[in-house]
Structure formats: structure tokens, C-alpha cells
Amino acid sequence: MLPAKAYVFIGLNAVRTVSIIALLLVFSSSILVMVDDIEAVNAFVDGGSNSTSTINSDYIQNSTVPNQPAGVFWAVLNRLLIIGQTVVLILSELGWPAGFFDYYFPVLGSDFGLGALGVMQCLIGASVLSHFVKVFPLVSGFFLFSIGCLNMLIGLIFRERAKSTRSILSFRDRADDMLSSLDKTKEIPFSKYRMDRDAEMGVGVKEPDTAHART
């Protein structure tokens, strides 16, 4: 049976894997939404939507672009920012490059917990869900928002120890320490058995290794 720390390690890495999947889904869905918005704007500009209801509506038909000055610019910029943020958060979850995040984005570095990551994921999910979107962006936004809430909860529980606890390298070092401590505990009764056996054979108890070397 595995120790409790091993289950914590597996659970935290499972959450990290799901978090990366959610970010990838939002990344891909944002690209699809941006492409659909551009196609809808092109159709609107070319005269494909000349009805009075479309001209007076708040959004361009079949898009998330507001029907206002520079609406296309801000809509596309919003999607580009979401895509860029998802890339940064994916790299943060992978822990590469660690020195870059520790120096330029400390809240996403190894010295901070998962609370800030969860807040950013919730903000991205809320930004996606604040518009009328299709099923795929809708599901990915809900998924990312849920994972963000879970990461905030984990951040409150483990605080700054969350990333070090789920780190594969640190877990391997702890496992090596545990194995070495187990080896030491096994060597103690074995050495006592050798000393008792040598005493019964009339060999000096204080120098068991020397006595075995002579034989």
C-alpha cells in the first residue's frame, strides 16, 4: 500500500493534467470563435446582412463582435489575449521555463501556490462565458472555470507547498530518502544478528567485520 504522500502526489498531478487539457480546449475553441467572428464580419461588410434588424442589433449576426466602432478590433484582441494567456498558463503548469516564471512572473513560479493560477483560469473562463458562443467554447469555458475553482481550493489547502509537493523531481528525491531510511532500519537488526552469532562462536564482538575478513 502506498503512503499518504504518494496519493497526494498522484492527485495533484491528476489535477494538473486536467488543467492542461482544459487550457488546451480553451486555446483551440478561441481560435475557432475568432475564425467564425472574422467570417461573420466579412459577410456583414460584403452586404450579406443588410436587414434593419441586423444593423440595429448590438452584435453582428452569428458572431461575438459588438456592432460598434472598433468592435472588430476589440473582439479579435480579446481572443488573442485569451490565447496568449492560455499558452502562458500551460507553460506554467509544465514548469518550463522555471527560471523565467520565477523572475518575471513570480505568482506563476515555483515559490507560489496554485491560487493565482486558479484565479486566472476563472477569469479566462468568465471571459469566454460572457458571450453567446457555440457548444464547444461553452463547454470548454465551463470546464476551465471549474478547474480554476479547484486550483484555488488546492491553493488554500497546500498554500506555497502545492507545486513542490506535486513536483516529480522533488518526489523522486523524497522517495530516495525514504528508501535509504528503510535500508538503514534493515541493516540495524542484521548487524545485531551478526554480532550475536560471532559472540556465540567465540569471535570478538567489537570487531565483527575484522573477524569475517580473517575467515
Tab-separated table of N, CA and C in Angstrom, residues 61-141:
chain	number	residue	atom	x	y	z
A	61	GLN	N	-24.382	39.611	-36.649
A	61	GLN	CA	-25.064	38.321	-36.687
A	61	GLN	C	-24.068	37.166	-36.751
A	62	ASN	N	-24.361	36.122	-35.936
A	62	ASN	CA	-23.556	34.896	-35.888
A	62	ASN	C	-22.115	35.152	-35.454
A	63	SER	N	-21.938	36.089	-34.528
A	63	SER	CA	-20.598	36.385	-34.044
A	63	SER	C	-20.679	36.940	-32.625
A	64	THR	N	-19.500	37.104	-32.019
A	64	THR	CA	-19.405	37.748	-30.704
A	64	THR	C	-18.864	39.168	-30.830
A	65	VAL	N	-18.908	39.732	-32.034
A	65	VAL	CA	-18.365	41.059	-32.292
A	65	VAL	C	-19.450	42.103	-32.040
A	66	PRO	N	-19.201	43.073	-31.168
A	66	PRO	CA	-20.205	44.119	-30.929
A	66	PRO	C	-20.321	45.047	-32.134
A	67	ASN	N	-21.541	45.438	-32.431
A	67	ASN	CA	-21.810	46.310	-33.567
A	67	ASN	C	-21.613	47.760	-33.140
A	68	GLN	N	-20.354	48.145	-33.030
A	68	GLN	CA	-19.985	49.486	-32.577
A	68	GLN	C	-18.629	49.836	-33.172
A	69	PRO	N	-18.214	51.115	-33.097
A	69	PRO	CA	-16.902	51.487	-33.640
A	69	PRO	C	-15.772	50.696	-32.981
A	70	ALA	N	-14.873	50.175	-33.817
A	70	ALA	CA	-13.721	49.369	-33.380
A	70	ALA	C	-14.145	48.091	-32.667
A	71	GLY	N	-15.375	47.648	-32.870
A	71	GLY	CA	-15.834	46.427	-32.227
A	71	GLY	C	-15.071	45.202	-32.698
A	72	VAL	N	-14.744	45.167	-33.981
A	72	VAL	CA	-13.989	44.032	-34.524
A	72	VAL	C	-12.602	43.964	-33.888
A	73	PHE	N	-11.968	45.121	-33.752
A	73	PHE	CA	-10.617	45.161	-33.174
A	73	PHE	C	-10.613	44.613	-31.754
A	74	TRP	N	-11.539	45.077	-30.942
A	74	TRP	CA	-11.546	44.636	-29.546
A	74	TRP	C	-11.963	43.170	-29.411
A	75	ALA	N	-12.818	42.708	-30.286
A	75	ALA	CA	-13.215	41.305	-30.238
A	75	ALA	C	-12.052	40.387	-30.588
A	76	VAL	N	-11.330	40.744	-31.647
A	76	VAL	CA	-10.172	39.930	-32.040
A	76	VAL	C	-9.065	40.035	-31.004
A	77	LEU	N	-8.845	41.242	-30.458
A	77	LEU	CA	-7.827	41.407	-29.429
A	77	LEU	C	-8.162	40.588	-28.187
A	78	ASN	N	-9.433	40.525	-27.846
A	78	ASN	CA	-9.854	39.729	-26.696
A	78	ASN	C	-9.501	38.255	-26.893
A	79	ARG	N	-9.767	37.722	-28.084
A	79	ARG	CA	-9.444	36.319	-28.364
A	79	ARG	C	-7.939	36.089	-28.380
A	80	LEU	N	-7.190	37.033	-28.924
A	80	LEU	CA	-5.738	36.883	-28.937
A	80	LEU	C	-5.158	36.899	-27.520
A	81	LEU	N	-5.715	37.754	-26.665
A	81	LEU	CA	-5.250	37.786	-25.277
A	81	LEU	C	-5.582	36.476	-24.559
A	82	ILE	N	-6.763	35.931	-24.815
A	82	ILE	CA	-7.131	34.655	-24.205
A	82	ILE	C	-6.186	33.549	-24.668
A	83	ILE	N	-5.872	33.528	-25.976
A	83	ILE	CA	-4.950	32.525	-26.500
A	83	ILE	C	-3.571	32.673	-25.866
A	84	GLY	N	-3.081	33.925	-25.774
A	84	GLY	CA	-1.782	34.144	-25.154
A	84	GLY	C	-1.754	33.742	-23.689
A	85	GLN	N	-2.810	34.042	-22.961
A	85	GLN	CA	-2.865	33.673	-21.541
A	85	GLN	C	-2.896	32.159	-21.360
A	86	THR	N	-3.632	31.460	-22.217
A	86	THR	CA	-3.667	30.004	-22.095
A	86	THR	C	-2.285	29.395	-22.361
A	87	VAL	N	-1.548	29.955	-23.316
A	87	VAL	CA	-0.195	29.448	-23.590
A	87	VAL	C	0.707	29.656	-22.373
A	88	VAL	N	0.636	30.838	-21.775
A	88	VAL	CA	1.458	31.129	-20.592
A	88	VAL	C	1.098	30.202	-19.431
A	89	LEU	N	-0.186	29.967	-19.222
A	89	LEU	CA	-0.610	29.108	-18.116
A	89	LEU	C	-0.251	27.652	-18.368
A	90	ILE	N	-0.287	27.213	-19.625
A	90	ILE	CA	0.138	25.844	-19.930
A	90	ILE	C	1.621	25.665	-19.626
A	91	LEU	N	2.435	26.631	-20.027
A	91	LEU	CA	3.868	26.564	-19.718
A	91	LEU	C	4.099	26.600	-18.215
A	92	SER	N	3.292	27.377	-17.501
A	92	SER	CA	3.420	27.429	-16.043
A	92	SER	C	3.095	26.077	-15.410
A	93	GLU	N	2.053	25.417	-15.925
A	93	GLU	CA	1.703	24.104	-15.401
A	93	GLU	C	2.784	23.070	-15.709
A	94	LEU	N	3.421	23.197	-16.851
A	94	LEU	CA	4.514	22.291	-17.191
A	94	LEU	C	5.798	22.608	-16.428
A	95	GLY	N	5.861	23.800	-15.853
A	95	GLY	CA	7.053	24.179	-15.102
A	95	GLY	C	8.243	24.533	-15.968
A	96	TRP	N	7.996	24.979	-17.187
A	96	TRP	CA	9.090	25.343	-18.095
A	96	TRP	C	8.750	26.636	-18.830
A	97	PRO	N	9.682	27.576	-18.892
A	97	PRO	CA	10.975	27.596	-18.185
A	97	PRO	C	10.807	28.130	-16.757
A	98	ALA	N	11.249	27.379	-15.789
A	98	ALA	CA	11.012	27.726	-14.384
A	98	ALA	C	11.686	29.036	-13.998
A	99	GLY	N	12.922	29.255	-14.465
A	99	GLY	CA	13.626	30.489	-14.132
A	99	GLY	C	12.925	31.725	-14.675
A	100	PHE	N	12.327	31.613	-15.849
A	100	PHE	CA	11.610	32.740	-16.440
A	100	PHE	C	10.425	33.134	-15.582
A	101	PHE	N	9.645	32.147	-15.145
A	101	PHE	CA	8.471	32.451	-14.323
A	101	PHE	C	8.881	32.936	-12.937
A	102	ASP	N	9.914	32.362	-12.372
A	102	ASP	CA	10.356	32.799	-11.041
A	102	ASP	C	10.831	34.250	-11.052
A	103	TYR	N	11.389	34.703	-12.177
A	103	TYR	CA	11.943	36.055	-12.239
A	103	TYR	C	10.923	37.075	-12.745
A	104	TYR	N	10.184	36.736	-13.829
A	104	TYR	CA	9.291	37.709	-14.454
A	104	TYR	C	7.836	37.572	-13.985
A	105	PHE	N	7.392	36.365	-13.685
A	105	PHE	CA	6.017	36.140	-13.220
A	105	PHE	C	6.062	35.304	-11.931
A	106	PRO	N	6.443	35.915	-10.825
A	106	PRO	CA	6.621	35.126	-9.587
A	106	PRO	C	5.353	34.410	-9.126
A	107	VAL	N	4.173	34.987	-9.401
A	107	VAL	CA	2.933	34.345	-8.943
A	107	VAL	C	2.684	33.025	-9.656
A	108	LEU	N	3.326	32.829	-10.815
A	108	LEU	CA	3.224	31.563	-11.536
A	108	LEU	C	4.479	30.717	-11.377
A	109	GLY	N	5.418	31.177	-10.557
A	109	GLY	CA	6.664	30.454	-10.354
A	109	GLY	C	6.541	29.344	-9.335
A	110	SER	N	7.679	28.754	-9.026
A	110	SER	CA	7.705	27.592	-8.127
A	110	SER	C	7.540	27.965	-6.665
A	111	ASP	N	7.719	29.251	-6.318
A	111	ASP	CA	7.628	29.672	-4.919
A	111	ASP	C	6.203	30.034	-4.501
A	112	PHE	N	5.264	30.039	-5.439
A	112	PHE	CA	3.871	30.367	-5.136
A	112	PHE	C	3.004	29.135	-5.338
A	113	GLY	N	1.837	29.169	-4.733
A	113	GLY	CA	0.915	28.050	-4.842
A	113	GLY	C	0.079	28.115	-6.105
A	114	LEU	N	-1.077	27.455	-6.058
A	114	LEU	CA	-1.956	27.354	-7.222
A	114	LEU	C	-3.127	28.332	-7.178
A	115	GLY	N	-3.195	29.169	-6.148
A	115	GLY	CA	-4.308	30.104	-6.035
A	115	GLY	C	-4.349	31.109	-7.167
A	116	ALA	N	-3.193	31.713	-7.488
A	116	ALA	CA	-3.142	32.703	-8.577
A	116	ALA	C	-3.469	32.065	-9.916
A	117	LEU	N	-2.986	30.851	-10.130
A	117	LEU	CA	-3.320	30.127	-11.358
A	117	LEU	C	-4.819	29.898	-11.469
A	118	GLY	N	-5.452	29.497	-10.365
A	118	GLY	CA	-6.894	29.280	-10.375
A	118	GLY	C	-7.675	30.544	-10.658
A	119	VAL	N	-7.220	31.668	-10.114
A	119	VAL	CA	-7.904	32.944	-10.363
A	119	VAL	C	-7.830	33.305	-11.841
A	120	MET	N	-6.655	33.137	-12.448
A	120	MET	CA	-6.509	33.452	-13.874
A	120	MET	C	-7.371	32.533	-14.730
A	121	GLN	N	-7.447	31.265	-14.367
A	121	GLN	CA	-8.294	30.344	-15.132
A	121	GLN	C	-9.762	30.721	-15.014
A	122	CYS	N	-10.187	31.139	-13.838
A	122	CYS	CA	-11.577	31.575	-13.671
A	122	CYS	C	-11.865	32.834	-14.471
A	123	LEU	N	-10.907	33.752	-14.525
A	123	LEU	CA	-11.102	34.973	-15.311
A	123	LEU	C	-11.219	34.659	-16.803
A	124	ILE	N	-10.390	33.741	-17.291
A	124	ILE	CA	-10.476	33.359	-18.701
A	124	ILE	C	-11.811	32.672	-18.980
A	125	GLY	N	-12.199	31.748	-18.084
A	125	GLY	CA	-13.484	31.070	-18.274
A	125	GLY	C	-14.653	32.031	-18.261
A	126	ALA	N	-14.621	33.010	-17.348
A	126	ALA	CA	-15.696	34.002	-17.287
A	126	ALA	C	-15.713	34.874	-18.540
A	127	SER	N	-14.533	35.192	-19.079
A	127	SER	CA	-14.474	35.984	-20.305
A	127	SER	C	-15.076	35.228	-21.487
A	128	VAL	N	-14.816	33.930	-21.543
A	128	VAL	CA	-15.398	33.122	-22.626
A	128	VAL	C	-16.908	33.003	-22.468
A	129	LEU	N	-17.355	32.781	-21.244
A	129	LEU	CA	-18.782	32.554	-20.991
A	129	LEU	C	-19.608	33.842	-21.006
A	130	SER	N	-18.947	34.988	-21.038
A	130	SER	CA	-19.692	36.254	-21.026
A	130	SER	C	-20.307	36.586	-22.378
A	131	HIS	N	-20.000	35.783	-23.408
A	131	HIS	CA	-20.573	35.983	-24.735
A	131	HIS	C	-21.399	34.759	-25.128
A	132	PHE	N	-22.283	34.979	-26.084
A	132	PHE	CA	-23.039	33.855	-26.619
A	132	PHE	C	-22.142	33.105	-27.603
A	133	VAL	N	-21.787	31.873	-27.242
A	133	VAL	CA	-20.881	31.070	-28.068
A	133	VAL	C	-21.528	29.720	-28.345
A	134	LYS	N	-20.882	28.969	-29.226
A	134	LYS	CA	-21.375	27.648	-29.573
A	134	LYS	C	-21.051	26.638	-28.472
A	135	VAL	N	-21.403	25.379	-28.729
A	135	VAL	CA	-21.310	24.353	-27.682
A	135	VAL	C	-19.868	24.119	-27.255
A	136	PHE	N	-18.953	23.979	-28.213
A	136	PHE	CA	-17.566	23.667	-27.880
A	136	PHE	C	-16.914	24.744	-27.014
A	137	PRO	N	-16.962	26.038	-27.399
A	137	PRO	CA	-16.415	27.068	-26.494
A	137	PRO	C	-17.158	27.144	-25.164
A	138	LEU	N	-18.466	26.877	-25.192
A	138	LEU	CA	-19.253	26.926	-23.959
A	138	LEU	C	-18.787	25.848	-22.970
A	139	VAL	N	-18.626	24.622	-23.461
A	139	VAL	CA	-18.199	23.523	-22.588
A	139	VAL	C	-16.772	23.737	-22.091
A	140	SER	N	-15.894	24.168	-22.989
A	140	SER	CA	-14.501	24.396	-22.584
A	140	SER	C	-14.393	25.524	-21.567
A	141	GLY	N	-15.216	26.566	-21.713
A	141	GLY	CA	-15.204	27.651	-20.739
A	141	GLY	C	-15.689	27.204	-19.370
